[in-house]
XYZ file of C-alpha atoms in Angstrom:
595
model
C 38.041 4.270 2.279
C 37.933 0.723 -0.091
C 37.818 -1.042 2.466
C 34.013 0.045 3.491
C 30.579 -1.476 2.445
C 27.798 0.814 3.986
C 24.504 -1.668 3.265
C 20.579 -1.268 4.653
C 18.720 -4.370 4.203
C 15.479 -3.889 2.822
C 12.176 -6.125 2.830
C 7.831 -7.254 3.419
C 6.913 -7.170 6.973
C 8.379 -10.830 8.619
C 10.548 -11.444 5.895
C 13.045 -12.250 8.544
C 15.038 -9.350 8.410
C 15.578 -8.623 11.474
C 17.503 -12.254 12.082
C 19.432 -12.079 8.854
C 21.629 -8.987 10.249
C 21.328 -11.242 14.004
C 22.763 -14.079 12.068
C 25.726 -11.573 9.985
C 26.446 -10.128 13.768
C 26.781 -13.447 14.734
C 29.341 -14.631 11.692
C 31.681 -11.702 11.156
C 32.285 -12.542 15.015
C 30.716 -8.583 16.518
C 28.624 -10.377 19.118
C 30.091 -12.615 21.907
C 27.911 -15.596 22.755
C 27.267 -14.507 26.402
C 24.819 -10.794 23.966
C 23.072 -13.928 21.506
C 19.543 -13.189 21.698
C 16.697 -13.226 19.283
C 16.387 -9.454 17.436
C 19.582 -8.609 19.084
C 18.769 -4.769 17.426
C 15.573 -4.266 18.434
C 16.057 -2.723 21.676
C 13.302 -1.296 22.763
C 10.502 -3.693 24.365
C 7.386 -2.455 22.133
C 9.838 -3.768 19.145
C 10.253 -7.511 21.206
C 6.776 -8.034 22.210
C 4.844 -6.988 18.603
C 8.358 -8.876 17.009
C 8.300 -5.353 14.941
C 11.121 -3.067 13.511
C 9.869 0.869 14.558
C 13.119 2.203 14.414
C 16.199 1.523 11.374
C 19.733 0.379 13.277
C 22.567 0.879 12.546
C 25.884 -1.073 13.767
C 29.847 -1.512 12.349
C 30.908 -5.560 11.728
C 34.872 -6.533 11.195
C 35.890 -8.977 8.158
C 37.605 -9.813 7.117
C 37.839 -11.809 3.281
C 40.730 -12.828 0.915
C 43.343 -11.636 4.412
C 42.004 -8.199 3.691
C 40.074 -6.952 6.808
C 36.656 -5.154 5.504
C 34.142 -3.188 7.956
C 30.510 -3.185 7.442
C 28.151 -1.496 7.801
C 24.795 -2.856 8.197
C 21.314 -0.412 9.226
C 18.123 -2.701 9.745
C 14.683 -1.188 8.479
C 11.295 -1.692 9.646
C 9.110 -3.529 6.972
C 5.286 -1.836 7.813
C 4.206 0.971 6.016
C 3.345 2.775 8.388
C 7.064 3.173 8.918
C 8.399 3.997 5.459
C 10.443 7.139 5.732
C 13.001 5.349 8.768
C 13.504 3.213 5.519
C 14.472 5.559 3.155
C 16.969 7.463 5.213
C 19.025 4.364 5.856
C 18.892 4.114 2.071
C 20.153 7.867 1.930
C 23.154 6.713 3.711
C 24.217 3.872 1.605
C 25.460 2.581 -1.274
C 23.887 -0.727 -1.752
C 21.032 -2.631 0.092
C 20.161 -6.127 0.141
C 16.604 -7.337 -0.606
C 15.582 -10.367 1.294
C 12.065 -12.253 -0.041
C 10.617 -14.965 1.869
C 10.889 -17.593 -0.203
C 7.664 -19.280 0.603
C 5.314 -16.105 0.363
C 7.061 -14.405 -2.273
C 7.441 -10.572 -3.620
C 5.416 -8.241 -1.902
C 3.815 -4.532 -1.864
C 6.189 -3.870 0.217
C 8.985 -5.528 -1.437
C 8.567 -3.565 -4.307
C 7.786 0.209 -2.811
C 11.221 -0.433 -0.314
C 12.678 -1.796 -4.135
C 11.807 1.487 -5.943
C 12.947 3.706 -3.044
C 16.553 2.095 -3.128
C 16.794 2.308 -6.889
C 15.558 5.903 -7.101
C 18.375 6.254 -4.738
C 20.664 4.865 -7.366
C 21.446 1.357 -4.511
C 23.013 -1.779 -5.615
C 20.305 -4.214 -4.750
C 21.225 -7.705 -3.698
C 18.312 -10.076 -3.568
C 18.594 -12.212 -0.642
C 16.381 -15.538 -1.277
C 15.144 -15.944 2.932
C 13.343 -19.481 4.118
C 14.721 -21.746 1.906
C 14.337 -24.278 4.677
C 11.148 -24.426 5.195
C 8.497 -27.379 3.437
C 6.704 -24.414 1.330
C 9.427 -22.224 0.015
C 8.641 -21.998 -3.593
C 12.190 -21.551 -4.639
C 12.410 -21.252 -8.528
C 8.791 -19.624 -8.644
C 10.278 -16.462 -6.330
C 13.318 -16.798 -8.197
C 11.295 -16.554 -11.233
C 9.623 -13.636 -9.985
C 12.954 -12.374 -8.405
C 13.829 -11.593 -12.135
C 11.109 -10.199 -13.368
C 10.969 -7.580 -11.613
C 14.483 -7.336 -10.930
C 15.509 -8.049 -14.515
C 19.117 -9.314 -12.988
C 20.393 -12.664 -13.036
C 19.318 -16.007 -11.697
C 22.802 -17.007 -10.765
C 23.157 -13.257 -9.181
C 20.237 -14.592 -6.783
C 21.377 -15.820 -2.954
C 19.745 -17.853 -0.918
C 19.889 -18.614 2.653
C 18.348 -18.816 5.300
C 18.501 -17.139 8.335
C 16.927 -18.989 11.273
C 20.222 -21.263 10.343
C 22.726 -19.902 8.905
C 23.230 -21.411 5.681
C 24.681 -19.911 3.161
C 25.108 -16.695 4.953
C 28.644 -17.082 4.601
C 27.677 -15.761 0.757
C 25.566 -12.783 2.161
C 28.870 -11.348 3.680
C 31.133 -12.641 0.657
C 28.907 -10.349 -2.298
C 28.473 -7.873 0.278
C 32.540 -7.639 -0.119
C 32.501 -7.776 -3.743
C 29.262 -6.492 -5.324
C 28.320 -3.244 -3.546
C 30.042 -0.297 -4.182
C 33.533 1.266 -1.355
C 32.167 4.600 -0.868
C 32.788 7.924 -2.530
C 34.408 10.872 -1.570
C 37.444 13.358 -0.916
C 39.322 12.837 3.245
C 40.788 16.705 2.517
C 37.693 18.215 1.998
C 35.477 19.965 3.820
C 33.691 17.484 6.098
C 30.263 17.799 5.367
C 28.497 14.990 7.483
C 24.677 13.700 7.090
C 22.233 13.149 10.507
C 19.739 10.456 9.489
C 19.135 10.125 12.973
C 19.237 11.222 17.009
C 18.698 10.479 20.462
C 18.134 12.038 23.552
C 20.682 10.850 26.510
C 19.060 12.138 29.935
C 23.129 12.683 31.027
C 24.965 13.030 27.889
C 22.033 15.044 26.017
C 21.063 14.603 22.298
C 23.851 11.921 20.501
C 23.561 12.576 16.709
C 23.981 9.581 14.660
C 25.738 11.036 11.105
C 26.958 9.270 8.391
C 31.230 11.427 6.550
C 30.513 12.153 3.096
C 33.452 14.574 2.397
C 36.002 15.621 4.936
C 37.858 13.956 8.422
C 36.764 15.028 12.477
C 38.904 14.912 15.028
C 37.489 14.247 18.528
C 37.466 17.702 20.043
C 36.728 19.823 17.146
C 34.249 22.489 16.314
C 31.699 21.927 14.452
C 28.849 23.500 13.448
C 25.139 22.605 11.969
C 24.799 23.962 9.007
C 20.922 24.214 8.465
C 19.864 25.432 12.739
C 23.753 27.548 12.775
C 24.346 25.867 16.298
C 28.119 25.518 17.189
C 29.282 22.726 19.690
C 32.631 21.107 20.308
C 33.070 17.123 19.639
C 33.611 16.466 23.025
C 33.731 12.867 21.314
C 32.509 10.868 18.048
C 32.800 7.099 17.508
C 31.260 3.766 15.514
C 28.504 2.558 16.274
C 28.623 -1.590 18.478
C 26.472 -2.873 19.950
C 27.356 -0.460 22.714
C 28.704 3.343 21.265
C 32.942 3.381 21.117
C 34.604 6.637 20.610
C 37.362 7.080 18.718
C 39.726 9.763 17.868
C 39.570 10.665 14.305
C 36.866 9.256 11.416
C 36.818 10.182 8.338
C 35.284 10.335 4.725
C 32.206 7.128 4.498
C 32.316 5.751 8.208
C 29.145 6.142 10.098
C 29.602 6.415 13.880
C 28.085 9.040 16.368
C 28.778 12.494 17.578
C 27.779 13.497 21.369
C 28.602 17.487 21.724
C 26.704 18.411 24.995
C 22.977 19.505 22.850
C 20.826 19.845 25.349
C 18.367 21.858 23.453
C 16.037 18.882 21.086
C 15.200 21.917 17.813
C 19.044 22.647 17.399
C 19.100 18.774 15.691
C 17.209 18.291 12.817
C 17.445 15.054 10.740
C 18.503 15.513 7.708
C 21.142 17.875 8.399
C 24.247 18.352 7.608
C 27.610 19.297 10.134
C 30.501 21.076 9.193
C 33.902 22.744 10.660
C 33.481 25.758 12.578
C 36.937 26.819 11.413
C 37.018 25.621 7.222
C 32.847 25.237 6.968
C 32.072 23.305 3.510
C 30.010 25.969 1.541
C 26.456 24.147 0.686
C 24.631 21.213 3.061
C 24.074 18.296 1.490
C 20.572 17.458 0.263
C 19.137 15.467 3.082
C 15.509 13.538 2.484
C 12.076 15.438 2.148
C 10.249 16.482 4.724
C 7.618 14.008 5.935
C 3.965 14.652 5.288
C 1.698 12.956 7.927
C -1.694 10.874 7.103
C -3.276 10.753 9.828
C -4.009 13.505 12.188
C -5.194 13.318 15.914
C -5.699 15.470 19.063
C -3.110 14.101 21.715
C -4.366 15.697 25.511
C -2.643 14.520 28.899
C -5.505 13.346 31.309
C -4.527 15.555 34.186
C -4.616 19.387 32.708
C -1.131 19.849 34.467
C 0.855 17.971 32.674
C 0.202 20.199 29.830
C 4.378 20.768 29.183
C 5.285 17.961 30.799
C 3.827 16.330 27.219
C 5.173 18.640 25.455
C 8.718 17.771 26.400
C 7.556 13.971 26.163
C 6.622 14.802 22.565
C 9.895 17.418 21.725
C 11.815 14.290 23.029
C 10.211 11.243 20.749
C 10.476 13.508 17.687
C 14.465 13.649 18.148
C 13.771 9.863 17.699
C 11.330 10.212 15.251
C 11.245 13.067 13.093
C 7.960 12.109 11.377
C 6.484 12.227 14.280
C 5.004 16.589 14.298
C 2.909 18.417 16.850
C 1.078 21.682 17.708
C -0.409 23.156 20.048
C -4.349 23.859 20.077
C -7.049 23.586 22.620
C -10.346 21.665 22.770
C -13.858 22.263 25.078
C -14.462 19.269 25.758
C -10.312 18.111 26.751
C -8.495 21.633 27.740
C -5.052 21.768 26.083
C -3.359 19.719 24.501
C -1.660 18.982 20.996
C -2.033 17.656 17.091
C -0.297 15.909 16.506
C -0.008 14.074 12.249
C 1.313 10.332 12.229
C 2.028 8.017 9.139
C -1.205 5.659 9.960
C -2.178 4.632 12.430
C -0.061 1.835 13.500
C 2.476 4.801 13.785
C -0.001 6.412 15.989
C -0.683 3.136 18.547
C 2.434 3.252 18.701
C 3.682 6.323 19.223
C 0.817 5.971 22.288
C 2.459 3.406 24.277
C 6.327 4.866 23.945
C 4.442 8.139 25.692
C 3.299 5.757 28.181
C 6.630 3.308 28.584
C 8.704 5.855 28.402
C 7.688 9.097 29.654
C 5.018 7.332 31.723
C 2.509 10.113 29.800
C -0.711 9.181 29.924
C -2.100 11.301 27.496
C -6.446 10.917 25.989
C -6.682 10.577 21.362
C -8.940 11.895 19.643
C -10.834 10.408 17.289
C -8.134 9.992 14.268
C -8.685 12.241 10.614
C -7.155 13.303 7.911
C -6.370 17.305 6.352
C -9.458 18.563 4.115
C -9.449 21.655 1.922
C -11.827 24.036 1.737
C -12.504 26.872 -0.594
C -14.187 29.495 1.012
C -16.683 31.119 -1.229
C -14.336 34.076 -1.175
C -11.526 31.997 -2.756
C -9.179 31.908 0.072
C -7.524 27.842 0.571
C -7.759 26.580 3.590
C -5.994 23.069 5.214
C -8.360 22.321 8.022
C -6.894 19.119 10.291
C -9.850 18.787 12.431
C -13.208 19.534 12.221
C -14.298 21.796 14.311
C -11.792 24.574 12.076
C -14.580 24.429 9.286
C -16.224 27.168 8.158
C -19.869 27.746 8.353
C -21.333 25.924 5.068
C -23.368 28.793 3.720
C -19.142 29.726 3.063
C -17.519 26.491 1.942
C -17.449 26.466 -2.261
C -15.420 23.509 -2.319
C -14.291 20.668 0.017
C -11.656 18.536 -0.873
C -9.612 15.319 0.332
C -6.479 13.372 0.139
C -6.351 10.655 -2.606
C -3.784 8.214 -2.406
C -2.749 5.284 -4.516
C -3.016 1.910 -2.617
C -1.065 -1.259 -4.547
C -2.373 -4.359 -3.513
C -0.372 -7.698 -4.185
C -3.157 -10.840 -3.142
C -4.114 -14.162 -4.673
C -6.317 -14.729 -7.524
C -9.091 -16.740 -5.502
C -8.970 -13.811 -3.375
C -10.164 -11.190 -6.082
C -13.058 -11.282 -6.477
C -13.163 -9.648 -2.096
C -10.171 -7.726 -1.797
C -11.955 -5.323 -5.267
C -15.747 -5.058 -3.583
C -13.176 -3.648 -0.035
C -11.686 -1.881 -2.458
C -14.796 -0.191 -4.525
C -16.889 -0.174 -0.983
C -14.580 2.451 0.438
C -15.252 4.422 -2.785
C -12.466 3.059 -5.283
C -11.339 3.821 -8.128
C -9.876 0.648 -10.208
C -6.544 2.074 -12.556
C -5.650 -1.540 -13.803
C -4.890 -4.901 -12.571
C -1.918 -6.979 -13.267
C -1.682 -11.325 -13.358
C 2.241 -11.798 -11.734
C 1.405 -14.868 -11.847
C -0.844 -17.261 -12.394
C -1.428 -17.090 -8.624
C -0.543 -14.100 -7.695
C -1.995 -10.113 -8.925
C -1.384 -7.042 -8.097
C -4.289 -3.719 -8.401
C -4.176 -0.776 -8.516
C -6.822 1.528 -7.022
C -7.539 5.187 -6.439
C -9.166 5.698 -2.854
C -10.002 8.297 -0.390
C -7.074 8.434 2.502
C -10.044 8.736 4.535
C -11.452 5.050 4.307
C -8.658 3.009 4.619
C -7.207 4.872 8.124
C -9.923 2.553 10.294
C -10.628 -0.411 9.520
C -9.585 -1.404 5.638
C -5.987 -3.343 6.348
C -7.423 -5.567 9.471
C -10.404 -6.294 7.261
C -8.050 -6.858 3.865
C -6.129 -9.464 6.500
C -9.300 -10.937 6.544
C -11.222 -11.867 3.197
C -8.016 -12.714 2.280
C -6.799 -15.283 4.990
C -3.541 -12.400 5.670
C -2.354 -13.556 1.493
C -3.562 -9.863 0.854
C -0.175 -7.382 1.107
C -0.700 -3.563 1.206
C 1.292 -0.305 -0.262
C 0.345 3.267 -1.144
C 1.475 6.732 -1.093
C -0.485 9.899 -1.450
C -1.739 11.086 -5.502
C -2.828 14.399 -4.008
C -6.200 16.040 -3.870
C -9.790 15.274 -5.306
C -13.884 17.280 -5.607
C -15.585 15.106 -2.757
C -18.702 15.102 -0.877
C -18.369 16.489 2.305
C -20.260 16.503 5.742
C -19.599 17.601 8.972
C -21.740 15.648 11.280
C -21.410 16.314 15.102
C -22.403 14.599 17.929
C -25.083 16.872 20.732
C -24.952 15.795 24.249
C -28.083 17.313 25.474
C -28.445 19.963 22.854
C -24.730 21.009 23.607
C -21.450 19.570 21.030
C -18.891 17.719 21.796
C -16.040 19.057 19.551
C -14.111 15.411 19.989
C -16.317 13.243 18.635
C -16.880 15.470 15.530
C -15.747 14.010 12.439
C -15.900 15.119 8.766
C -16.958 12.200 6.549
C -19.253 11.269 3.524
C -22.426 12.826 2.220
C -24.308 9.060 1.067
C -21.932 6.738 4.795
C -22.989 10.075 7.537
C -26.548 8.356 8.425
C -25.822 5.227 8.907
C -22.089 6.230 10.621
C -24.838 8.833 13.155
C -27.111 6.312 13.610
C -24.177 3.893 15.607
C -22.556 6.817 17.214
C -25.162 7.403 19.001
C -25.870 3.913 19.446
C -22.416 2.915 20.691
C -22.640 6.033 23.559
C -26.276 5.325 24.318
C -24.175 2.201 25.948
C -21.009 4.063 27.282
C -23.091 7.170 28.988
C -23.024 6.596 31.810
C -27.709 6.958 33.200
C -27.287 10.657 34.816
C -30.430 11.509 37.245
C -31.966 13.171 34.197
C -32.450 12.135 30.816
C -29.954 12.485 28.400
C -30.884 13.488 24.902
C -27.912 11.782 22.374
C -28.318 13.296 18.418
C -26.150 13.284 15.448
C -26.786 16.167 13.112
C -24.822 17.275 10.185
C -26.347 21.754 10.005
C -29.258 21.911 11.432
C -30.874 18.739 11.083
C -31.026 15.334 13.095
C -29.855 12.774 11.966
C -30.092 10.265 14.025
C -31.351 10.379 18.436
C -31.349 8.416 21.409
C -32.231 9.161 24.983
C -30.248 7.563 27.892
C -33.323 7.394 30.427
C -32.511 8.798 33.992
C -32.125 7.308 36.862
C -34.779 7.176 39.267
C -37.229 7.044 41.937
C -40.038 6.070 43.153
C -41.983 8.828 44.401
C -45.513 7.219 44.542
C -44.502 4.752 46.542
C -45.065 6.062 50.173
C -49.302 6.597 48.975
C -50.985 4.342 49.132
C -54.331 4.204 47.314
C -56.564 7.857 46.887
C -57.332 9.512 43.802
C -54.977 9.478 40.885
C -54.304 13.103 41.796
C -52.369 12.515 43.968
C -50.437 10.680 42.338
C -49.733 12.604 39.846
C -48.844 15.650 42.156
C -46.100 14.628 43.256
C -44.883 12.389 39.671
C -45.464 16.724 38.067
C -43.046 18.163 41.439
C -40.411 15.305 40.646
C -40.646 16.163 37.355
C -39.938 19.539 38.061
C -37.417 18.611 39.993
C -35.428 16.492 36.570
C -36.189 19.723 34.234
C -34.336 21.988 36.775
C -31.263 19.708 37.162
C -31.016 18.809 33.554
C -30.791 22.660 33.638
C -27.655 22.391 36.140
C -26.204 19.151 35.553
C -23.435 17.968 32.765
C -22.973 15.007 31.055
C -19.312 13.270 31.514
C -17.858 12.201 28.263
C -16.742 8.825 29.449
C -12.513 8.500 28.519
C -13.635 4.564 26.290
C -16.369 6.750 24.266
C -13.412 8.295 22.515
C -11.850 5.534 21.711
C -14.885 3.651 20.359
C -15.519 5.611 17.437
C -12.774 3.752 16.486
C -13.664 -0.306 16.943
C -16.633 0.667 15.566
C -17.897 -1.250 12.218
């Protein structure tokens, strides 16, 4: 056990985690020449196309130092704020972390928040300065920033370039020397923490675990403590590039177990595996349950694919524990699911994965956050969907979730960034100058304001130099109104939204204008209205497609023409009563892209 090292790589987006992982795998000869490619561990097509890591990936390496053989278990983590739950799980199964900082960009918001996660779990942090081969590298300045942040010595910071391979040997030496070996008792009852799982259509569910105490042998009868289900360990082994079977695994090891589990409910990330014959008395403290930030309805395009969608979501949840879903129905869209996501990128990735991995075409409704309503009778309700809001005369108080946003930017863009946050109803808490060039500002803001386009606007006004991170701090009272969209006096529940009162008029007007462009013309006039309660605040009309009925009437009195027009008018009126308006899919998506 003294020769095992478990560590993860944490950093901000695009600071070079996956490339560093590639070099470590090459340096330890874990992958052969044939298997070499960029982002080896990012095995999803989506990850390669977007150049981001979505899942944490574990892999085992072997390394010789001073005549001794060491086993290094590496977990590469995502950098984007929407996948921070993946990072927290990786950290829980390690003793050390490589904190990678880009020498051209310095410390950014995600670097700090991931570092706090690691320190909260008492990990040994090794700072690595990456991309030192770049012309724009500011090695000394960024080293000063790291010393300020970590309080370490300057000589503790390793310099490396994951692209050229410079300094990778020193990183491996530091891992062996500085990161402590795992603690645990091989003779104690088995306790193994599940940190991830994946569905395989041939083998059932494969669970990835880290053994904290005890020994696991192939063929043992095991039990999952939280769910209480029992299985035989048909195959156990370690994670190389492919699964590599073993007969026995001991405390400190990281590996996988296949036990023919078919039901996805039986495996929960954060659960503990133990022996049936000699069970552990208590489960390991897993990870806290994740709280989704953004909610959206996901509906199948074909209504009879509802059960298929449920099965696909269950399989996805195995692989992405931060996804939550529950059934719901809508008048416009039929039966579907109310899904909770950690952010808009997470929503986009899930939608794309449903399409690619399970061939499911889905419609997603307007994302929103959950509100807390106190009724006049004193009951407290959680409302995820505007259609679930009680009547206005029954509501005494509406509260919305607030976040603490941490933004790090260059001083020249400070004014623009503050103005953007103020426009989004932000309250400034403090600002700290990290160096003369860089400033960190903290804002309290409503979550609903940053869900849509905040991140894109922040990037464009700061020319990409601002980094952003946030966490939820609770609920605050707010002046909100329910904005309904009516088509021919019929409300469309999928388009209704809860919105801040002062923004409602503008938003309603823009919605009506946008829908007027998107809804195809019918044989009758279609009135598009935005309403708060009984008060109409905006209206647009899609004009009817009309036939020129007076064409065949040549000459004579005007009353002859009028007679024909009146006849047409009656027909249109009757058609309006029986006709219904189809809302195209683009209309639901257009709301997301509104300025």
